[in-house]
Amino acid sequence: MRMASHLTIGALARESGVSVRTIRFYESQGVVPAARRSASGYRLYAASDVRRLRLVRHARLLGLSLPDVRTLIEQAFSSTCESFVPELADLIAGKNQEVLRRIEDLQALRRELSELERHVRNAPCTARPGRVSECTFCISPDGEGA
């Protein structure tokens, strides 16, 4: 598909997969540079802006924070490949470690929930019906029981 030399914000949104509202937000946050304006005030974009926004979208999908994305975009569009690739590799490795930590935390939470579920399902009900607060086996808001 051949793109026009100057895209409107709507065309940029369609080509990049990023909504018009999000493009405006990214401009306001300095993630992407402010667009040139036509004589009538319309934002005008180039093919490089499509590439930039696609990279932003992918970086956000990978869970990078907005400041990290801003840095990544600045580096990607101002560096040579030989200087950018090692920085990108370090960023990816750091994100990978963060994901592994989150997985470990979620696995620990899953173990706790499984234990709690097992406890609750096997709990002998010793309180009068409707009086969980009096049960010494159930979980209570003050942290006692279970």
mmCIF file with all atom_site columns, C-alpha atoms in Angstrom:
data_model
loop_
_atom_site.group_PDB
_atom_site.id
_atom_site.type_symbol
_atom_site.label_atom_id
_atom_site.label_alt_id
_atom_site.label_comp_id
_atom_site.label_asym_id
_atom_site.label_entity_id
_atom_site.label_seq_id
_atom_site.pdbx_PDB_ins_code
_atom_site.Cartn_x
_atom_site.Cartn_y
_atom_site.Cartn_z
_atom_site.occupancy
_atom_site.B_iso_or_equiv
_atom_site.pdbx_formal_charge
_atom_site.auth_seq_id
_atom_site.auth_comp_id
_atom_site.auth_asym_id
_atom_site.auth_atom_id
_atom_site.pdbx_PDB_model_num
ATOM 1   C CA . MET A 1 1   ? 0.000   0.000   0.000  1.00 0.00 ? 1   MET A CA 1
ATOM 2   C CA . ARG A 1 2   ? 1.428   3.365   -1.022 1.00 0.00 ? 2   ARG A CA 1
ATOM 3   C CA . MET A 1 3   ? 1.052   6.079   1.593  1.00 0.00 ? 3   MET A CA 1
ATOM 4   C CA . ALA A 1 4   ? 0.544   9.735   0.826  1.00 0.00 ? 4   ALA A CA 1
ATOM 5   C CA . SER A 1 5   ? 3.528   11.941  1.548  1.00 0.00 ? 5   SER A CA 1
ATOM 6   C CA . HIS A 1 6   ? 1.522   13.781  4.224  1.00 0.00 ? 6   HIS A CA 1
ATOM 7   C CA . LEU A 1 7   ? -0.972  11.933  6.373  1.00 0.00 ? 7   LEU A CA 1
ATOM 8   C CA . THR A 1 8   ? -3.757  13.406  8.460  1.00 0.00 ? 8   THR A CA 1
ATOM 9   C CA . ILE A 1 9   ? -4.134  12.210  12.023 1.00 0.00 ? 9   ILE A CA 1
ATOM 10  C CA . GLY A 1 10  ? -6.987  9.904   10.960 1.00 0.00 ? 10  GLY A CA 1
ATOM 11  C CA . ALA A 1 11  ? -4.880  8.312   8.239  1.00 0.00 ? 11  ALA A CA 1
ATOM 12  C CA . LEU A 1 12  ? -1.976  7.983   10.665 1.00 0.00 ? 12  LEU A CA 1
ATOM 13  C CA . ALA A 1 13  ? -4.274  6.252   13.146 1.00 0.00 ? 13  ALA A CA 1
ATOM 14  C CA . ARG A 1 14  ? -5.427  3.754   10.517 1.00 0.00 ? 14  ARG A CA 1
ATOM 15  C CA . GLU A 1 15  ? -1.895  3.043   9.263  1.00 0.00 ? 15  GLU A CA 1
ATOM 16  C CA . SER A 1 16  ? -0.301  2.715   12.714 1.00 0.00 ? 16  SER A CA 1
ATOM 17  C CA . GLY A 1 17  ? -3.081  0.939   14.612 1.00 0.00 ? 17  GLY A CA 1
ATOM 18  C CA . VAL A 1 18  ? -3.059  3.688   17.274 1.00 0.00 ? 18  VAL A CA 1
ATOM 19  C CA . SER A 1 19  ? -6.223  5.700   17.955 1.00 0.00 ? 19  SER A CA 1
ATOM 20  C CA . VAL A 1 20  ? -6.412  9.428   17.223 1.00 0.00 ? 20  VAL A CA 1
ATOM 21  C CA . ARG A 1 21  ? -6.936  10.125  20.926 1.00 0.00 ? 21  ARG A CA 1
ATOM 22  C CA . THR A 1 22  ? -3.839  8.098   21.834 1.00 0.00 ? 22  THR A CA 1
ATOM 23  C CA . ILE A 1 23  ? -1.746  9.855   19.178 1.00 0.00 ? 23  ILE A CA 1
ATOM 24  C CA . ARG A 1 24  ? -2.707  13.214  20.696 1.00 0.00 ? 24  ARG A CA 1
ATOM 25  C CA . PHE A 1 25  ? -1.857  11.875  24.161 1.00 0.00 ? 25  PHE A CA 1
ATOM 26  C CA . TYR A 1 26  ? 1.553   10.625  23.005 1.00 0.00 ? 26  TYR A CA 1
ATOM 27  C CA . GLU A 1 27  ? 2.258   14.024  21.477 1.00 0.00 ? 27  GLU A CA 1
ATOM 28  C CA . SER A 1 28  ? 1.293   15.770  24.731 1.00 0.00 ? 28  SER A CA 1
ATOM 29  C CA . GLN A 1 29  ? 3.607   13.446  26.693 1.00 0.00 ? 29  GLN A CA 1
ATOM 30  C CA . GLY A 1 30  ? 6.561   13.904  24.339 1.00 0.00 ? 30  GLY A CA 1
ATOM 31  C CA . VAL A 1 31  ? 6.559   10.260  23.259 1.00 0.00 ? 31  VAL A CA 1
ATOM 32  C CA . VAL A 1 32  ? 6.199   11.378  19.657 1.00 0.00 ? 32  VAL A CA 1
ATOM 33  C CA . PRO A 1 33  ? 7.065   14.837  18.364 1.00 0.00 ? 33  PRO A CA 1
ATOM 34  C CA . ALA A 1 34  ? 4.307   17.344  17.725 1.00 0.00 ? 34  ALA A CA 1
ATOM 35  C CA . ALA A 1 35  ? 3.055   17.203  14.154 1.00 0.00 ? 35  ALA A CA 1
ATOM 36  C CA . ARG A 1 36  ? 3.650   19.828  11.540 1.00 0.00 ? 36  ARG A CA 1
ATOM 37  C CA . ARG A 1 37  ? 0.532   21.809  10.757 1.00 0.00 ? 37  ARG A CA 1
ATOM 38  C CA . SER A 1 38  ? -1.032  22.670  7.440  1.00 0.00 ? 38  SER A CA 1
ATOM 39  C CA . ALA A 1 39  ? -2.020  26.243  6.637  1.00 0.00 ? 39  ALA A CA 1
ATOM 40  C CA . SER A 1 40  ? -5.529  25.384  7.832  1.00 0.00 ? 40  SER A CA 1
ATOM 41  C CA . GLY A 1 41  ? -4.220  23.868  11.109 1.00 0.00 ? 41  GLY A CA 1
ATOM 42  C CA . TYR A 1 42  ? -4.497  20.160  10.335 1.00 0.00 ? 42  TYR A CA 1
ATOM 43  C CA . ARG A 1 43  ? -1.823  17.905  11.761 1.00 0.00 ? 43  ARG A CA 1
ATOM 44  C CA . LEU A 1 44  ? 0.382   16.453  9.022  1.00 0.00 ? 44  LEU A CA 1
ATOM 45  C CA . TYR A 1 45  ? 2.467   13.320  9.409  1.00 0.00 ? 45  TYR A CA 1
ATOM 46  C CA . ALA A 1 46  ? 5.048   11.417  7.369  1.00 0.00 ? 46  ALA A CA 1
ATOM 47  C CA . ALA A 1 47  ? 5.705   7.703   6.819  1.00 0.00 ? 47  ALA A CA 1
ATOM 48  C CA . SER A 1 48  ? 8.334   7.818   9.577  1.00 0.00 ? 48  SER A CA 1
ATOM 49  C CA . ASP A 1 49  ? 5.567   8.773   12.018 1.00 0.00 ? 49  ASP A CA 1
ATOM 50  C CA . VAL A 1 50  ? 3.728   5.556   11.131 1.00 0.00 ? 50  VAL A CA 1
ATOM 51  C CA . ARG A 1 51  ? 6.873   3.551   11.937 1.00 0.00 ? 51  ARG A CA 1
ATOM 52  C CA . ARG A 1 52  ? 7.380   5.522   15.147 1.00 0.00 ? 52  ARG A CA 1
ATOM 53  C CA . LEU A 1 53  ? 3.819   4.887   16.350 1.00 0.00 ? 53  LEU A CA 1
ATOM 54  C CA . ARG A 1 54  ? 3.957   1.215   15.456 1.00 0.00 ? 54  ARG A CA 1
ATOM 55  C CA . LEU A 1 55  ? 7.091   0.898   17.570 1.00 0.00 ? 55  LEU A CA 1
ATOM 56  C CA . VAL A 1 56  ? 5.384   2.770   20.423 1.00 0.00 ? 56  VAL A CA 1
ATOM 57  C CA . ARG A 1 57  ? 2.357   0.466   20.185 1.00 0.00 ? 57  ARG A CA 1
ATOM 58  C CA . HIS A 1 58  ? 4.527   -2.663  20.265 1.00 0.00 ? 58  HIS A CA 1
ATOM 59  C CA . ALA A 1 59  ? 6.597   -1.341  23.170 1.00 0.00 ? 59  ALA A CA 1
ATOM 60  C CA . ARG A 1 60  ? 3.449   -0.571  25.155 1.00 0.00 ? 60  ARG A CA 1
ATOM 61  C CA . LEU A 1 61  ? 2.071   -4.050  24.402 1.00 0.00 ? 61  LEU A CA 1
ATOM 62  C CA . LEU A 1 62  ? 5.303   -5.459  25.844 1.00 0.00 ? 62  LEU A CA 1
ATOM 63  C CA . GLY A 1 63  ? 4.567   -3.587  29.055 1.00 0.00 ? 63  GLY A CA 1
ATOM 64  C CA . LEU A 1 64  ? 7.112   -0.792  28.813 1.00 0.00 ? 64  LEU A CA 1
ATOM 65  C CA . SER A 1 65  ? 6.289   2.296   30.827 1.00 0.00 ? 65  SER A CA 1
ATOM 66  C CA . LEU A 1 66  ? 5.685   5.587   29.052 1.00 0.00 ? 66  LEU A CA 1
ATOM 67  C CA . PRO A 1 67  ? 9.076   7.005   30.139 1.00 0.00 ? 67  PRO A CA 1
ATOM 68  C CA . ASP A 1 68  ? 10.794  3.829   28.895 1.00 0.00 ? 68  ASP A CA 1
ATOM 69  C CA . VAL A 1 69  ? 8.921   4.067   25.602 1.00 0.00 ? 69  VAL A CA 1
ATOM 70  C CA . ARG A 1 70  ? 9.889   7.727   25.235 1.00 0.00 ? 70  ARG A CA 1
ATOM 71  C CA . THR A 1 71  ? 13.557  6.833   25.749 1.00 0.00 ? 71  THR A CA 1
ATOM 72  C CA . LEU A 1 72  ? 13.314  3.869   23.387 1.00 0.00 ? 72  LEU A CA 1
ATOM 73  C CA . ILE A 1 73  ? 11.750  5.988   20.645 1.00 0.00 ? 73  ILE A CA 1
ATOM 74  C CA . GLU A 1 74  ? 14.305  8.766   21.059 1.00 0.00 ? 74  GLU A CA 1
ATOM 75  C CA . GLN A 1 75  ? 17.128  6.247   20.804 1.00 0.00 ? 75  GLN A CA 1
ATOM 76  C CA . ALA A 1 76  ? 15.582  4.350   17.892 1.00 0.00 ? 76  ALA A CA 1
ATOM 77  C CA . PHE A 1 77  ? 15.189  7.474   15.803 1.00 0.00 ? 77  PHE A CA 1
ATOM 78  C CA . SER A 1 78  ? 18.497  9.109   16.688 1.00 0.00 ? 78  SER A CA 1
ATOM 79  C CA . SER A 1 79  ? 20.971  6.221   17.027 1.00 0.00 ? 79  SER A CA 1
ATOM 80  C CA . THR A 1 80  ? 22.782  3.919   14.690 1.00 0.00 ? 80  THR A CA 1
ATOM 81  C CA . CYS A 1 81  ? 21.842  0.250   14.745 1.00 0.00 ? 81  CYS A CA 1
ATOM 82  C CA . GLU A 1 82  ? 25.188  -0.711  16.288 1.00 0.00 ? 82  GLU A CA 1
ATOM 83  C CA . SER A 1 83  ? 24.654  1.608   19.270 1.00 0.00 ? 83  SER A CA 1
ATOM 84  C CA . PHE A 1 84  ? 20.901  1.002   19.590 1.00 0.00 ? 84  PHE A CA 1
ATOM 85  C CA . VAL A 1 85  ? 20.840  -2.801  19.510 1.00 0.00 ? 85  VAL A CA 1
ATOM 86  C CA . PRO A 1 86  ? 22.862  -3.336  22.737 1.00 0.00 ? 86  PRO A CA 1
ATOM 87  C CA . GLU A 1 87  ? 20.676  -0.812  24.587 1.00 0.00 ? 87  GLU A CA 1
ATOM 88  C CA . LEU A 1 88  ? 17.551  -2.498  23.279 1.00 0.00 ? 88  LEU A CA 1
ATOM 89  C CA . ALA A 1 89  ? 18.899  -5.913  24.293 1.00 0.00 ? 89  ALA A CA 1
ATOM 90  C CA . ASP A 1 90  ? 19.534  -4.597  27.842 1.00 0.00 ? 90  ASP A CA 1
ATOM 91  C CA . LEU A 1 91  ? 16.033  -3.130  27.994 1.00 0.00 ? 91  LEU A CA 1
ATOM 92  C CA . ILE A 1 92  ? 14.518  -6.424  26.850 1.00 0.00 ? 92  ILE A CA 1
ATOM 93  C CA . ALA A 1 93  ? 16.599  -8.400  29.359 1.00 0.00 ? 93  ALA A CA 1
ATOM 94  C CA . GLY A 1 94  ? 15.454  -6.102  32.168 1.00 0.00 ? 94  GLY A CA 1
ATOM 95  C CA . LYS A 1 95  ? 11.821  -6.443  31.128 1.00 0.00 ? 95  LYS A CA 1
ATOM 96  C CA . ASN A 1 96  ? 12.267  -10.215 30.941 1.00 0.00 ? 96  ASN A CA 1
ATOM 97  C CA . GLN A 1 97  ? 13.576  -10.272 34.527 1.00 0.00 ? 97  GLN A CA 1
ATOM 98  C CA . GLU A 1 98  ? 10.625  -8.156  35.640 1.00 0.00 ? 98  GLU A CA 1
ATOM 99  C CA . VAL A 1 99  ? 8.215   -10.599 33.990 1.00 0.00 ? 99  VAL A CA 1
ATOM 100 C CA . LEU A 1 100 ? 9.938   -13.542 35.713 1.00 0.00 ? 100 LEU A CA 1
ATOM 101 C CA . ARG A 1 101 ? 9.584   -11.784 39.090 1.00 0.00 ? 101 ARG A CA 1
ATOM 102 C CA . ARG A 1 102 ? 5.897   -11.141 38.407 1.00 0.00 ? 102 ARG A CA 1
ATOM 103 C CA . ILE A 1 103 ? 5.411   -14.798 37.438 1.00 0.00 ? 103 ILE A CA 1
ATOM 104 C CA . GLU A 1 104 ? 7.045   -15.901 40.699 1.00 0.00 ? 104 GLU A CA 1
ATOM 105 C CA . ASP A 1 105 ? 4.815   -13.507 42.664 1.00 0.00 ? 105 ASP A CA 1
ATOM 106 C CA . LEU A 1 106 ? 1.722   -14.788 40.875 1.00 0.00 ? 106 LEU A CA 1
ATOM 107 C CA . GLN A 1 107 ? 2.741   -18.410 41.470 1.00 0.00 ? 107 GLN A CA 1
ATOM 108 C CA . ALA A 1 108 ? 3.168   -17.650 45.188 1.00 0.00 ? 108 ALA A CA 1
ATOM 109 C CA . LEU A 1 109 ? -0.247  -15.998 45.245 1.00 0.00 ? 109 LEU A CA 1
ATOM 110 C CA . ARG A 1 110 ? -1.733  -19.001 43.445 1.00 0.00 ? 110 ARG A CA 1
ATOM 111 C CA . ARG A 1 111 ? -0.248  -21.353 46.077 1.00 0.00 ? 111 ARG A CA 1
ATOM 112 C CA . GLU A 1 112 ? -1.710  -19.192 48.870 1.00 0.00 ? 112 GLU A CA 1
ATOM 113 C CA . LEU A 1 113 ? -5.117  -19.104 47.207 1.00 0.00 ? 113 LEU A CA 1
ATOM 114 C CA . SER A 1 114 ? -5.090  -22.872 46.671 1.00 0.00 ? 114 SER A CA 1
ATOM 115 C CA . GLU A 1 115 ? -4.223  -23.428 50.329 1.00 0.00 ? 115 GLU A CA 1
ATOM 116 C CA . LEU A 1 116 ? -6.896  -20.986 51.422 1.00 0.00 ? 116 LEU A CA 1
ATOM 117 C CA . GLU A 1 117 ? -9.478  -22.619 49.151 1.00 0.00 ? 117 GLU A CA 1
ATOM 118 C CA . ARG A 1 118 ? -8.579  -26.064 50.517 1.00 0.00 ? 118 ARG A CA 1
ATOM 119 C CA . HIS A 1 119 ? -8.852  -24.707 54.063 1.00 0.00 ? 119 HIS A CA 1
ATOM 120 C CA . VAL A 1 120 ? -12.241 -23.098 53.471 1.00 0.00 ? 120 VAL A CA 1
ATOM 121 C CA . ARG A 1 121 ? -13.706 -26.103 51.648 1.00 0.00 ? 121 ARG A CA 1
ATOM 122 C CA . ASN A 1 122 ? -12.628 -28.439 54.477 1.00 0.00 ? 122 ASN A CA 1
ATOM 123 C CA . ALA A 1 123 ? -13.493 -26.114 57.352 1.00 0.00 ? 123 ALA A CA 1
ATOM 124 C CA . PRO A 1 124 ? -15.668 -27.662 60.048 1.00 0.00 ? 124 PRO A CA 1
ATOM 125 C CA . CYS A 1 125 ? -18.455 -25.182 60.676 1.00 0.00 ? 125 CYS A CA 1
ATOM 126 C CA . THR A 1 126 ? -18.558 -24.710 64.464 1.00 0.00 ? 126 THR A CA 1
ATOM 127 C CA . ALA A 1 127 ? -20.478 -21.453 64.686 1.00 0.00 ? 127 ALA A CA 1
ATOM 128 C CA . ARG A 1 128 ? -24.199 -20.967 64.649 1.00 0.00 ? 128 ARG A CA 1
ATOM 129 C CA . PRO A 1 129 ? -25.610 -20.455 61.150 1.00 0.00 ? 129 PRO A CA 1
ATOM 130 C CA . GLY A 1 130 ? -25.118 -16.910 59.903 1.00 0.00 ? 130 GLY A CA 1
ATOM 131 C CA . ARG A 1 131 ? -22.411 -16.025 62.462 1.00 0.00 ? 131 ARG A CA 1
ATOM 132 C CA . VAL A 1 132 ? -19.102 -16.181 60.612 1.00 0.00 ? 132 VAL A CA 1
ATOM 133 C CA . SER A 1 133 ? -17.715 -13.596 63.019 1.00 0.00 ? 133 SER A CA 1
ATOM 134 C CA . GLU A 1 134 ? -18.053 -16.112 65.838 1.00 0.00 ? 134 GLU A CA 1
ATOM 135 C CA . CYS A 1 135 ? -16.364 -18.978 63.997 1.00 0.00 ? 135 CYS A CA 1
ATOM 136 C CA . THR A 1 136 ? -12.820 -19.683 65.165 1.00 0.00 ? 136 THR A CA 1
ATOM 137 C CA . PHE A 1 137 ? -11.980 -21.503 61.961 1.00 0.00 ? 137 PHE A CA 1
ATOM 138 C CA . CYS A 1 138 ? -13.103 -19.023 59.295 1.00 0.00 ? 138 CYS A CA 1
ATOM 139 C CA . ILE A 1 139 ? -11.174 -16.016 58.097 1.00 0.00 ? 139 ILE A CA 1
ATOM 140 C CA . SER A 1 140 ? -12.112 -12.851 59.901 1.00 0.00 ? 140 SER A CA 1
ATOM 141 C CA . PRO A 1 141 ? -11.438 -9.189  59.122 1.00 0.00 ? 141 PRO A CA 1
ATOM 142 C CA . ASP A 1 142 ? -9.068  -8.872  62.095 1.00 0.00 ? 142 ASP A CA 1
ATOM 143 C CA . GLY A 1 143 ? -6.779  -11.523 60.607 1.00 0.00 ? 143 GLY A CA 1
ATOM 144 C CA . GLU A 1 144 ? -7.669  -14.270 63.055 1.00 0.00 ? 144 GLU A CA 1
ATOM 145 C CA . GLY A 1 145 ? -8.878  -17.702 62.060 1.00 0.00 ? 145 GLY A CA 1
ATOM 146 C CA . ALA A 1 146 ? -7.719  -19.765 59.092 1.00 0.00 ? 146 ALA A CA 1
#
